[in-house]
Short mmCIF file of C-alpha atoms and ligand atoms in Angstrom, two decimals:
data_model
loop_
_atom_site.label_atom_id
_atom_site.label_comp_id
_atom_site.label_asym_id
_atom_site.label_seq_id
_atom_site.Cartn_x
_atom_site.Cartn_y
_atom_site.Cartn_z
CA UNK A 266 0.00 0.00 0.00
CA UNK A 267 1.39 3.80 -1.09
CA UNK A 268 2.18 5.58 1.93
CA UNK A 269 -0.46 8.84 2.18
CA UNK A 270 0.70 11.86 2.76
CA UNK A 271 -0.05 15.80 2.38
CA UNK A 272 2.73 17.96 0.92
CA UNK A 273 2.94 21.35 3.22
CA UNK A 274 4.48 24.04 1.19
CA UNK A 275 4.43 23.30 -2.03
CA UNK A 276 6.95 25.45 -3.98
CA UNK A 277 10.17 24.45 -5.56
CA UNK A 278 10.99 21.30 -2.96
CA UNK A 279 7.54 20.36 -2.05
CA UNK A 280 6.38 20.02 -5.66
CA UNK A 281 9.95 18.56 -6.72
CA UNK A 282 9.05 15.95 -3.76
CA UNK A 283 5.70 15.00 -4.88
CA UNK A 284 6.92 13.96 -8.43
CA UNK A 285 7.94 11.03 -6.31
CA UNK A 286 4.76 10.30 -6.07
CA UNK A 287 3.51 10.63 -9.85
CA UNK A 288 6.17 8.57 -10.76
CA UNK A 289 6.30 5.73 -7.82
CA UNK A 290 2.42 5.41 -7.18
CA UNK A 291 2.83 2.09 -5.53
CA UNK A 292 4.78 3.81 -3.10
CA UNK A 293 3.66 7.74 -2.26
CA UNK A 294 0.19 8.92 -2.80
CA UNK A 295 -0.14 12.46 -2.73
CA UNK A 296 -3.80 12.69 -1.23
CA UNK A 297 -3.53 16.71 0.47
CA UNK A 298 -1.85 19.79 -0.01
CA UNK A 299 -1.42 23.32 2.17
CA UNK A 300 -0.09 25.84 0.05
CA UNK A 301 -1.03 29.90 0.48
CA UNK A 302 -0.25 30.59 -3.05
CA UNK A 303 -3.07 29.95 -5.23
CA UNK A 304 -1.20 28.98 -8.27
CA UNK A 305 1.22 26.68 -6.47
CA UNK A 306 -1.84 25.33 -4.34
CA UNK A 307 -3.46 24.87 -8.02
CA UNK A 308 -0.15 23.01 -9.49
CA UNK A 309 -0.59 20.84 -6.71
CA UNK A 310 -4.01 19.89 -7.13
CA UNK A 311 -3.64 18.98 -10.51
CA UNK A 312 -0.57 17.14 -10.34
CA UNK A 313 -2.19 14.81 -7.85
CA UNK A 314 -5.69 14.78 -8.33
CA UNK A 315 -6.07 16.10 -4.53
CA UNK A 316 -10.01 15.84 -3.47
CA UNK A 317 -11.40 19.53 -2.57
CA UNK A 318 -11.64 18.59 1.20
CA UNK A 319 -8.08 18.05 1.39
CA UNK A 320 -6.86 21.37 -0.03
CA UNK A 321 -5.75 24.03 2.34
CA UNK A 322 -4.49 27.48 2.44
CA UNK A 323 -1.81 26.59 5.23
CA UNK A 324 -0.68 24.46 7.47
CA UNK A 325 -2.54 26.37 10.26
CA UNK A 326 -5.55 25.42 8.84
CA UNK A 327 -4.44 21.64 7.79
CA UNK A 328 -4.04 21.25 11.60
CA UNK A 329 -7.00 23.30 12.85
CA UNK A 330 -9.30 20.70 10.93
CA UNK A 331 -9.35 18.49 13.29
CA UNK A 332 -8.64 14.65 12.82
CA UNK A 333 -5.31 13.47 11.22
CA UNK A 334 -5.81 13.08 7.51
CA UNK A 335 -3.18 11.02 6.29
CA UNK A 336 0.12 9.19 7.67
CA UNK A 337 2.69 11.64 6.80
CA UNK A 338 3.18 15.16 5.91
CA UNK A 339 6.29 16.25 4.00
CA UNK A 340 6.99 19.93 5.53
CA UNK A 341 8.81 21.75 3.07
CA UNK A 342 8.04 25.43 4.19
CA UNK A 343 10.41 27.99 4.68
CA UNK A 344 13.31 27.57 7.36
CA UNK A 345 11.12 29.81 10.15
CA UNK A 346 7.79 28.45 9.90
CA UNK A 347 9.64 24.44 10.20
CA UNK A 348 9.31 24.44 13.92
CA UNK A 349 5.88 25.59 14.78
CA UNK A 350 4.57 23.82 12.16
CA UNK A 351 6.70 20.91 12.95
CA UNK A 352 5.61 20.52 16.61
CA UNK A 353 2.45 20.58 15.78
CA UNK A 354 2.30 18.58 13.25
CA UNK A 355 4.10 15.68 15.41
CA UNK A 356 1.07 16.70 18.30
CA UNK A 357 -1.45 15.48 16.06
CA UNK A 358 0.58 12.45 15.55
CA UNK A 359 1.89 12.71 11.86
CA UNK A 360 5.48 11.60 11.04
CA UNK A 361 7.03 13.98 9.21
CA UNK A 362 9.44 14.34 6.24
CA UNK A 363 11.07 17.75 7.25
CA UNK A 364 12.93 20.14 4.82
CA UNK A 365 16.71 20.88 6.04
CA UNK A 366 17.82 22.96 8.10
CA UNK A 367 15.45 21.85 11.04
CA UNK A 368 15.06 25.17 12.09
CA UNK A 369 17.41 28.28 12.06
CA UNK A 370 17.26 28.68 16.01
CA UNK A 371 19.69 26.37 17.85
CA UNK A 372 17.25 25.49 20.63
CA UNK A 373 14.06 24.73 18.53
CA UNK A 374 16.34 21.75 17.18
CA UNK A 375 16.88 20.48 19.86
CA UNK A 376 13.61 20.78 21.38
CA UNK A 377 12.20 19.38 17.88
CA UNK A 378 14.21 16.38 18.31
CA UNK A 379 13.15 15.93 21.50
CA UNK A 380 9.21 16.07 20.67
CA UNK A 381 9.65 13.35 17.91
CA UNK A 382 11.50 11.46 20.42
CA UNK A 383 8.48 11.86 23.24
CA UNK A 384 5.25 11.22 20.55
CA UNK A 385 7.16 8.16 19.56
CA UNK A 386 6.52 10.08 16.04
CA UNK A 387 9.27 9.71 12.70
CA UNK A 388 11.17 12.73 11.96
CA UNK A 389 13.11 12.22 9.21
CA UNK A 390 15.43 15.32 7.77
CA UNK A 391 15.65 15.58 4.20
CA UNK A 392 19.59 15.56 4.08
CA UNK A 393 19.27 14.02 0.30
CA UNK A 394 23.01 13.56 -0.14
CA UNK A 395 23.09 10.42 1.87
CA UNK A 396 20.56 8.69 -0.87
CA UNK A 397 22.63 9.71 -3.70
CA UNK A 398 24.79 6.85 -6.00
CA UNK A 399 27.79 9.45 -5.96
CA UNK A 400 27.74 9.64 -1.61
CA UNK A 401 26.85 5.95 -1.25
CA UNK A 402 29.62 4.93 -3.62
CA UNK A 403 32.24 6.94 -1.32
CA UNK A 404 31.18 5.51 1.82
CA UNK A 405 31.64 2.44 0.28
CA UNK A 406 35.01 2.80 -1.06
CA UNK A 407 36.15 4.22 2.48
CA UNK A 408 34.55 1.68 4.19
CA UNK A 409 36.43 -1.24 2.22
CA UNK A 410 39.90 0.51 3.57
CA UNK A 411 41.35 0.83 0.52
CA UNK A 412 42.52 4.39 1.16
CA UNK A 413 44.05 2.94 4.40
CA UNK A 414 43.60 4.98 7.84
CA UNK A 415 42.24 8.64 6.25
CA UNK A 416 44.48 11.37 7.83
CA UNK A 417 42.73 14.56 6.29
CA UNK A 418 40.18 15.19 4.27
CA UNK A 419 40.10 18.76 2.27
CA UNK A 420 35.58 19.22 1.38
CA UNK A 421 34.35 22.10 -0.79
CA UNK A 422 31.08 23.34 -1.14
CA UNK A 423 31.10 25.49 -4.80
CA UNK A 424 28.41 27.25 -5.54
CA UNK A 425 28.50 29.04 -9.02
CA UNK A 426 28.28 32.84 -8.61
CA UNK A 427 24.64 33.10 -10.27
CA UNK A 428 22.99 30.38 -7.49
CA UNK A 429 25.06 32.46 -4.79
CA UNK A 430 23.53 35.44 -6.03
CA UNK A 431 19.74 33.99 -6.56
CA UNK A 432 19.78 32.27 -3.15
CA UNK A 433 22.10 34.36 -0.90
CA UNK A 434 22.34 37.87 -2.25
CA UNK A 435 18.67 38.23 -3.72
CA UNK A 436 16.48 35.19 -2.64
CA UNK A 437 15.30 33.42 0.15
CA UNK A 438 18.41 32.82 2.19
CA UNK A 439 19.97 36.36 2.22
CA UNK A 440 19.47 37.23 5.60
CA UNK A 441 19.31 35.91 8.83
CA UNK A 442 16.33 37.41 10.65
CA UNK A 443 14.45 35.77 7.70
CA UNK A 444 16.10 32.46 6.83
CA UNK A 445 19.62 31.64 9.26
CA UNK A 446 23.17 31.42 9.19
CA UNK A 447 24.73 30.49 5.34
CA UNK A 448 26.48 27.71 6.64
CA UNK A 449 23.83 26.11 8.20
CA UNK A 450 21.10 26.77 5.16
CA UNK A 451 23.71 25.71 2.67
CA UNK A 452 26.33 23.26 4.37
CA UNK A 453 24.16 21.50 7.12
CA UNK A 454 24.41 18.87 4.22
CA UNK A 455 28.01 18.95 4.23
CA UNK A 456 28.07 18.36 8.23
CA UNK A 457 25.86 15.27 7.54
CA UNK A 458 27.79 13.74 5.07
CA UNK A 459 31.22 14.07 6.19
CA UNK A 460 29.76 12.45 9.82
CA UNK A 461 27.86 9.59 7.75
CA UNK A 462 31.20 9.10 5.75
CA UNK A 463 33.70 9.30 8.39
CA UNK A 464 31.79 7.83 11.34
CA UNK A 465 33.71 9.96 13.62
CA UNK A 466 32.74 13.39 16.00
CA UNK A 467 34.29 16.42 15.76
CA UNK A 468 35.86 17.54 19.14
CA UNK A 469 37.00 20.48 18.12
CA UNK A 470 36.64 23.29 15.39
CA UNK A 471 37.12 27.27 14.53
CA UNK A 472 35.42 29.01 11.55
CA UNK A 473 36.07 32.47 8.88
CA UNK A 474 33.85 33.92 7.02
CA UNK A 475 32.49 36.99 5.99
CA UNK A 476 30.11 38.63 3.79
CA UNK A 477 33.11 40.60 1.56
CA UNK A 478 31.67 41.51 -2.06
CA UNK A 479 28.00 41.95 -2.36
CA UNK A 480 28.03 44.88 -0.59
CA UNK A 481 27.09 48.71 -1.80
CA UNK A 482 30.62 50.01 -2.00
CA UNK A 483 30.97 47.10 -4.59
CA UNK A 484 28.30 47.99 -6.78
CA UNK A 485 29.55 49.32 -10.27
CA UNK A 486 29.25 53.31 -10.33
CA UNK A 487 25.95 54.87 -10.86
CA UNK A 488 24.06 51.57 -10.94
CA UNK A 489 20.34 51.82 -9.95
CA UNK A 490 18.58 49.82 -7.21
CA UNK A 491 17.22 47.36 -9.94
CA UNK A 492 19.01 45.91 -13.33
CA UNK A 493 15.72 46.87 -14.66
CA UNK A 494 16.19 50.63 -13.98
CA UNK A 495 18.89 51.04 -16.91
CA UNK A 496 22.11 49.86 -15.24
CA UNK A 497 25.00 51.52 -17.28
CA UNK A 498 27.21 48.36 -16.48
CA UNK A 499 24.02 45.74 -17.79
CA UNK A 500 26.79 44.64 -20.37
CA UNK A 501 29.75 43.94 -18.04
CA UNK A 502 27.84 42.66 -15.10
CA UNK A 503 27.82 38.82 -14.57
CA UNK A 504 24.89 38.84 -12.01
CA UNK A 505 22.40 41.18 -14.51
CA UNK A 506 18.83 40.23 -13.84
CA UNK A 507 17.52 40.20 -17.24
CA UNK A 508 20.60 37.55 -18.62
CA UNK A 509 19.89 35.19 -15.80
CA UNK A 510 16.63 35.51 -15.72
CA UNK A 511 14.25 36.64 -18.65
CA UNK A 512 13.30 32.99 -19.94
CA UNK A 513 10.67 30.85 -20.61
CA UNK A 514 12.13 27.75 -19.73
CA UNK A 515 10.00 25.98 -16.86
CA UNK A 516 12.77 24.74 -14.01
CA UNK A 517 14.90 26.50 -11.46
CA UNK A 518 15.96 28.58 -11.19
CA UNK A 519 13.64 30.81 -13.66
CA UNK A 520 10.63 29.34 -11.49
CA UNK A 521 11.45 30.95 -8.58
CA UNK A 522 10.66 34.04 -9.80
CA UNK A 523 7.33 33.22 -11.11
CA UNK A 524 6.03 29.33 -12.11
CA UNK A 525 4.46 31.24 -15.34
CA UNK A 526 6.82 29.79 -17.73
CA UNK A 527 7.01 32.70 -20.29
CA UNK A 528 9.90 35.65 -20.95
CA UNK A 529 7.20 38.13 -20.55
CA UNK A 530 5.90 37.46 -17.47
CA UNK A 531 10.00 36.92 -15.79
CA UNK A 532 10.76 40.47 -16.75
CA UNK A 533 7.63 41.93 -15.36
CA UNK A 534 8.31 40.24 -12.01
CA UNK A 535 11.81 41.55 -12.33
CA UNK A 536 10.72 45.15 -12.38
CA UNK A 537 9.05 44.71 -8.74
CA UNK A 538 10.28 41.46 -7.20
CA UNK A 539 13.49 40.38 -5.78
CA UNK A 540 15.37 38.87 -8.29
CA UNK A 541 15.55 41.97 -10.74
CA UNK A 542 17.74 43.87 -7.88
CA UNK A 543 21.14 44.69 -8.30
CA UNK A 544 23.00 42.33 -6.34
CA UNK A 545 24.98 44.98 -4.21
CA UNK A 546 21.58 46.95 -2.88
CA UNK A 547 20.32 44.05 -1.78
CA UNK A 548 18.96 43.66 1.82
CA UNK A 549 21.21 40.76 2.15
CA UNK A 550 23.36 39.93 5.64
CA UNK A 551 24.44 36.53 5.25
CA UNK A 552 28.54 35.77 4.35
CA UNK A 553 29.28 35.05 0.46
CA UNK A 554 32.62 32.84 1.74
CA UNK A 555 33.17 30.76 4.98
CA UNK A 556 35.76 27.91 6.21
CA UNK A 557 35.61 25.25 8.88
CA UNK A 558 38.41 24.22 10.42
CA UNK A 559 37.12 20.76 12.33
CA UNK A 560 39.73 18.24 14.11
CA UNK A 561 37.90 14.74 15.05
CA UNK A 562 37.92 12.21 17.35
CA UNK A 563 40.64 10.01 15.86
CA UNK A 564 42.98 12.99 15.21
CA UNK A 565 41.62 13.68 11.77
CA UNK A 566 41.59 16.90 10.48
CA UNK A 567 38.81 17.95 7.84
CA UNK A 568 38.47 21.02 6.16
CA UNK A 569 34.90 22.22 4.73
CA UNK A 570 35.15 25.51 2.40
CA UNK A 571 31.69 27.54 1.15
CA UNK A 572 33.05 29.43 -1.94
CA UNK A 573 30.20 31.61 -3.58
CA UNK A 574 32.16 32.74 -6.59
CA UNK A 575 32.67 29.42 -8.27
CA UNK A 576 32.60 28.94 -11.90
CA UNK A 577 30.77 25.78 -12.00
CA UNK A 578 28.41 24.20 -8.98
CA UNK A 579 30.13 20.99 -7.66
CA UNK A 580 31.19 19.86 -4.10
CA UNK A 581 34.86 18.73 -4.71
CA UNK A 582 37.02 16.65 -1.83
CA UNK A 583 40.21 15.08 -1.58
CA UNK A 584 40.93 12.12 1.29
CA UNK A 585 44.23 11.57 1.72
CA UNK A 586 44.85 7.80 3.06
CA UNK A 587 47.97 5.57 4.15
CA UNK A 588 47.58 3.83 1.17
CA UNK A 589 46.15 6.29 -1.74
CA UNK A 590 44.35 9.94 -1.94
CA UNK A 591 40.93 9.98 -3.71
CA UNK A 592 39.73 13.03 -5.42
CA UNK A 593 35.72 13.79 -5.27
CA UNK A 594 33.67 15.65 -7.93
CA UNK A 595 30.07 16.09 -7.50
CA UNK A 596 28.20 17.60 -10.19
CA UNK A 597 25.56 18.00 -12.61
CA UNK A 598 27.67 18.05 -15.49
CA UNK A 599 29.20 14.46 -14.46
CA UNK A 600 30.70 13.19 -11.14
CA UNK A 601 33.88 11.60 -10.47
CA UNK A 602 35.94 9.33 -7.94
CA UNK A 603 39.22 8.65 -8.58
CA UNK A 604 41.76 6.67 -6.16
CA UNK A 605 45.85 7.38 -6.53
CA UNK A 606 47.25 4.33 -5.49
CA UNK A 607 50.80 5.23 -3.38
CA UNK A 608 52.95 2.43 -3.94
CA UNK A 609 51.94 1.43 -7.40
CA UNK A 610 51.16 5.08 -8.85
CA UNK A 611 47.90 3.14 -10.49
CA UNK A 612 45.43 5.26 -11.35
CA UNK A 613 41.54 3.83 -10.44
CA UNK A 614 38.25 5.89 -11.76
CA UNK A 615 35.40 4.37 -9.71
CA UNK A 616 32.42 4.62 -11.70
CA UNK A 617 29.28 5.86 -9.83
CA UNK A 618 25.87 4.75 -11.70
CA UNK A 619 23.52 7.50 -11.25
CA UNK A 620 19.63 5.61 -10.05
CA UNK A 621 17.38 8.39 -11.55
CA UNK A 622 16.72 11.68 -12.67
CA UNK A 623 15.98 13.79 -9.69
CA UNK A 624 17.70 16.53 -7.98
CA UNK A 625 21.07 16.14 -5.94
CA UNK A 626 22.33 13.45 -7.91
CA UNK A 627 19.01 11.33 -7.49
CA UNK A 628 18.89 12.32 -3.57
CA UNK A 629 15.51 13.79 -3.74
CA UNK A 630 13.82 10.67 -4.68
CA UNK A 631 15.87 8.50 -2.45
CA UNK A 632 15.04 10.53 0.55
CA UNK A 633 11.53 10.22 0.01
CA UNK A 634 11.68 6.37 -0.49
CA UNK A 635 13.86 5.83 2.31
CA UNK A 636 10.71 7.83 4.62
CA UNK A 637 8.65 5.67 3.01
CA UNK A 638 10.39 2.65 3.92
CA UNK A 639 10.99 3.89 7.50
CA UNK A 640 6.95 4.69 7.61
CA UNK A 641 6.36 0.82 6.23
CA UNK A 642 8.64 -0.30 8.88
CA UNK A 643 11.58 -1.32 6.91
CA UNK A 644 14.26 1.26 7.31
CA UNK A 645 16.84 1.08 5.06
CA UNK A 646 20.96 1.65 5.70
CA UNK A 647 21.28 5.09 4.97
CA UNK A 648 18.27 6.32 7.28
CA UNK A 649 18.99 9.49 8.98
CA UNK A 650 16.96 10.43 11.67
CA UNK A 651 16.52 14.04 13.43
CA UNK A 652 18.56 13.02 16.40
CA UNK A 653 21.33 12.45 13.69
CA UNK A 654 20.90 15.26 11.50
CA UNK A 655 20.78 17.17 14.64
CA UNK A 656 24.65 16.58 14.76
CA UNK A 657 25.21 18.42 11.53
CA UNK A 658 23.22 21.72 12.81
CA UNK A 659 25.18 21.68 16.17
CA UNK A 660 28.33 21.93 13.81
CA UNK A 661 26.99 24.66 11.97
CA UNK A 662 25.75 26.69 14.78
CA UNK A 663 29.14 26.22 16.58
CA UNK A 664 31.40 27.27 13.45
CA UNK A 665 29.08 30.42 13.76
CA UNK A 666 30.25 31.05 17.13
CA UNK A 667 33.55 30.57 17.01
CA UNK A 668 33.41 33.23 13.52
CA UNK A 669 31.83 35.85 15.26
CA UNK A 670 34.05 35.34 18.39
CA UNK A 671 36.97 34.45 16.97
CA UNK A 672 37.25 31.27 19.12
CA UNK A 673 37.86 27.35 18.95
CA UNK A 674 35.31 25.61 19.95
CA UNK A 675 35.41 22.13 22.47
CA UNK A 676 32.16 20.25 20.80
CA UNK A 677 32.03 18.43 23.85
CA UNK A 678 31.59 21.24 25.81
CA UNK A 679 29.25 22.82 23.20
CA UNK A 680 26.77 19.79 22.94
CA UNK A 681 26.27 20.02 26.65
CA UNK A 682 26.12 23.68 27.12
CA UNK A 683 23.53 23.96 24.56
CA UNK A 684 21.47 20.61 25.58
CA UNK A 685 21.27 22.63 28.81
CA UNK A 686 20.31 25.95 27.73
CA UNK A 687 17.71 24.46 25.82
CA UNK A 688 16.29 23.28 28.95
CA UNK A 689 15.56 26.37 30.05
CA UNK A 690 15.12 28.51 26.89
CA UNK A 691 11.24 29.83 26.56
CA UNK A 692 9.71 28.34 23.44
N1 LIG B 250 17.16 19.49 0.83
C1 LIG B 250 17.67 20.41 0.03
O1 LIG B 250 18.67 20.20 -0.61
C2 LIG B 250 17.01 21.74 -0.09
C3 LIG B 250 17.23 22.54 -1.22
C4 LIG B 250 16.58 23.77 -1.29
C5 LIG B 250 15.75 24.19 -0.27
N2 LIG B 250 15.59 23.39 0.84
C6 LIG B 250 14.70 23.79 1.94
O2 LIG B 250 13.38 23.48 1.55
C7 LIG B 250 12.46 24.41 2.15
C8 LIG B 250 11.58 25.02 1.07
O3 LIG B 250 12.38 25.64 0.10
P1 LIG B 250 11.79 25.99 -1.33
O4 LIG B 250 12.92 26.37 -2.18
O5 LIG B 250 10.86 24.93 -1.77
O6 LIG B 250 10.97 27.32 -0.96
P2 LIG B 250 9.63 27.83 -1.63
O7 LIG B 250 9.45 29.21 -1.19
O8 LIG B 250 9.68 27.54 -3.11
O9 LIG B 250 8.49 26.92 -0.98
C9 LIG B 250 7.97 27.17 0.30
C10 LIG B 250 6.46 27.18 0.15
O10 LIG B 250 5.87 27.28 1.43
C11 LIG B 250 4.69 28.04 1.26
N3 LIG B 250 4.18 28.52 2.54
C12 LIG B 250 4.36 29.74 3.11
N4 LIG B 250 3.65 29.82 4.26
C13 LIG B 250 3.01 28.64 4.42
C14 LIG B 250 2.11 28.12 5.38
N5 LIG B 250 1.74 28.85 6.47
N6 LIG B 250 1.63 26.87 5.23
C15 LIG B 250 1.98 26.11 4.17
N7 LIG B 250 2.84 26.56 3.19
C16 LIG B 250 3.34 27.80 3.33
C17 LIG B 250 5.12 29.14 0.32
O11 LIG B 250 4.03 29.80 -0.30
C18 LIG B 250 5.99 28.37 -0.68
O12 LIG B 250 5.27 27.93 -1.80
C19 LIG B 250 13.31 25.42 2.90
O13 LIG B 250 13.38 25.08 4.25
C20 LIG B 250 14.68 25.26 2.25
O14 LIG B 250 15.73 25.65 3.10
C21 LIG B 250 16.19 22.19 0.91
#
């Protein structure tokens, strides 16, 4: 029997998520939606064939309904409304799919794992890199010790200059009264993968960062508040609205700044909305570079580096072994694993067979099977739970602290302290 559920938010994830379910029918039925935005709410509706009584505005009103309507929910809201709606959702005894990052404010994690934990409810975190061919092939080639005992591992996080600008500069994830931290939004996957790869805590870490060019003394002389607005450097600037923006293609990123697939409609929304500002008059906070400096329990050292000026979007990672150094590429335009052999100079290219078509390497569907395994009762290997991804935001919130103090942090110390402050913090 397909697993029921109602997708909450459905915008760019939530309706990326339920194609799952158009294409796997045996496995995901799509039976509800809760979606403010009539057009979204609309694609929705169609997509699944969703019965009038199950359609709602929000996920206010989804709850306020009254009796639980289906198994699951996958929440994929925004970052601030994932805890309220969260809590309550696991209340009226739902298990829930939960877009990353849990939520932006330290304690509501921890308090969120905790409520799963006490309803006896599944929270699962949609950390999507774990279900991809590329991240399960690593672990495995780790795992068989052919690198020998790793000694460092050197992790980038490369995000081509146009997504840093659509997400971080412009979009949804600029700033952190509205979304959180950068490194948690963008790299609480990185946190989870390099602890599901390397099976080892860090005790200690220290973080840089800072948000350095998209700021107003960068912008290009005389340029107005919009690339609309006659910019006189439209021709010379890399990040002008109109060039990344004025399509009629129907996927992301030109859907996030209206689903109306057409040219026209793009550049109207760029004369009002946020996507058609110049990237340096922006109202934007977050940094557009970090490191993370982590040491782990075995003496390990790992480095994790967010560059937002990259020419191409890829993570890229070296391991360097006892016995060989393997070099990582992860991207759309092809992934790679290749092993240098020490003693023998051989030369091995592992080949990684990609599973299916969806985004993060074929994460997004894998996620949403692996829920729907863990709902049916048969988890599978690579199940993450929220007490697990949970590790991944403490690491993200603690290389925040030690950037803005300029400190090293003991984890140790830092997983306690906050455990305990979250005791007493007023929810
Ligand atoms: N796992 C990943 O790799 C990944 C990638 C991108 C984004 N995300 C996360 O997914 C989440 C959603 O991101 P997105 O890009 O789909 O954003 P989005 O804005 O496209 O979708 C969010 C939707 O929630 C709706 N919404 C707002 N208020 C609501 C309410 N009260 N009730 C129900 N729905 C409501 C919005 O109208 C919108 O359609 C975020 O938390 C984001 O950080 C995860």
């Amino acid at each position: 029997m397909a697993v029921e559920t109602i997708i909450v938010g459905a915008g760019g994830r939530g309706y990326g998520y339920g194609k799952f379910g158009v294409e796997y029918p045996r496995e995901l039925d799509v039976v509800g939606v809760a979606e403010p935005d009539e057009l979204r709410r609309e694609r929705a509706v169609t997509a699944h064939d969703i019965a009038p009584d199950m359609i709602f505005n929000d996920w206010q009103s989804l709850i306020a309904s009254g009796e639980k309507k289906s198994a699951t929910i996958l929440n994929c809201t925004m970052d601030r409304l994932h805890f309220e709606s969260t809590m309550k959702m696991l209340e009226a005894g739902y298990d829930v799919l939960l877009e990353k990052p849990m939520s932006p404010v330290l304690y509501e994690n921890i308090k969120l794992v905790q409520r799963a934990e006490e309803q006896g409810r599944l929270l699962q975190v949609c950390h999507v890199l774990r279900y991809s061919p590329f991240w399960q092939k690593l672990r495995e080639v780790i795992d068989s010790g052919v690198l020998g005992r790793i000694v460092s591992v050197t992790h980038a996080e490369n995000l081509v200059y146009w997504h840093m600008a659509h997400s971080f500069v412009r979009g949804q994830w600029r700033n952190e009264a509205t979304s959180g931290p950068m490194l948690l939004s963008k790299c609480c996957h990185d946190f989870d993968i390099l602890y599901w790869l390397l099976r080892k805590k860090v005790i200690s870490l220290s973080s840089f960062g800072s948000l350095t060019h998209f700021r107003p003394e960068n912008a290009p002389i005389d340029a107005p508040k919009r690339c609309t607005d006659g910019c006189p450097a439209a021709e010379t600037c890399k990040y002008e609205a109109t060039k990344l923006y004025v399509s009629d293609k129907n996927d992301w990123p030109y859907n996030a700044v209206t689903i109306i697939p057409s040219a026209a409609a793009r550049l109207e929304e760029l004369k009002t909305g946020w996507y058609g500002r110049c990237v340096y008059h922006c109202d934007n906070d977050v940094v557009d570079h970090q490191v993370v400096n982590m040491e782990l329990e075995d003496g390990t050292s790992v480095t994790l580096t967010m560059n937002g000026q990259g020419d191409e979007e890829c993570r890229t990672m070296r391991y360097d072994g006892t016995q060989a150094t393997l070099y990582g590429k992860f991207s759309s335009s092809g992934n790679e694993i290749r092993i240098h052999h020490h003693l023998t100079g051989k030369i091995e290219n592992i080949p990684v067979v990609d599973r299916d078509h969806s985004g993060h390497g074929g994460g997004d569907f894998g996620i949403v099977r692996s829920f729907v395994n863990a709902v049916n009762g048969t988890p599978d290997d690579s199940i993450t739970t929220a007490r697990e991804s949970l590790e991944s935001h403490l690491l993200a919130f603690a290389a925040e602290e030690s950037r803005h103090n300029k400190t090293l942090i003991n984890m140790e110390e830092y997983r306690q302290r906050v455990e305990q402050e979250a005791r007493n913090f007023q929810f």
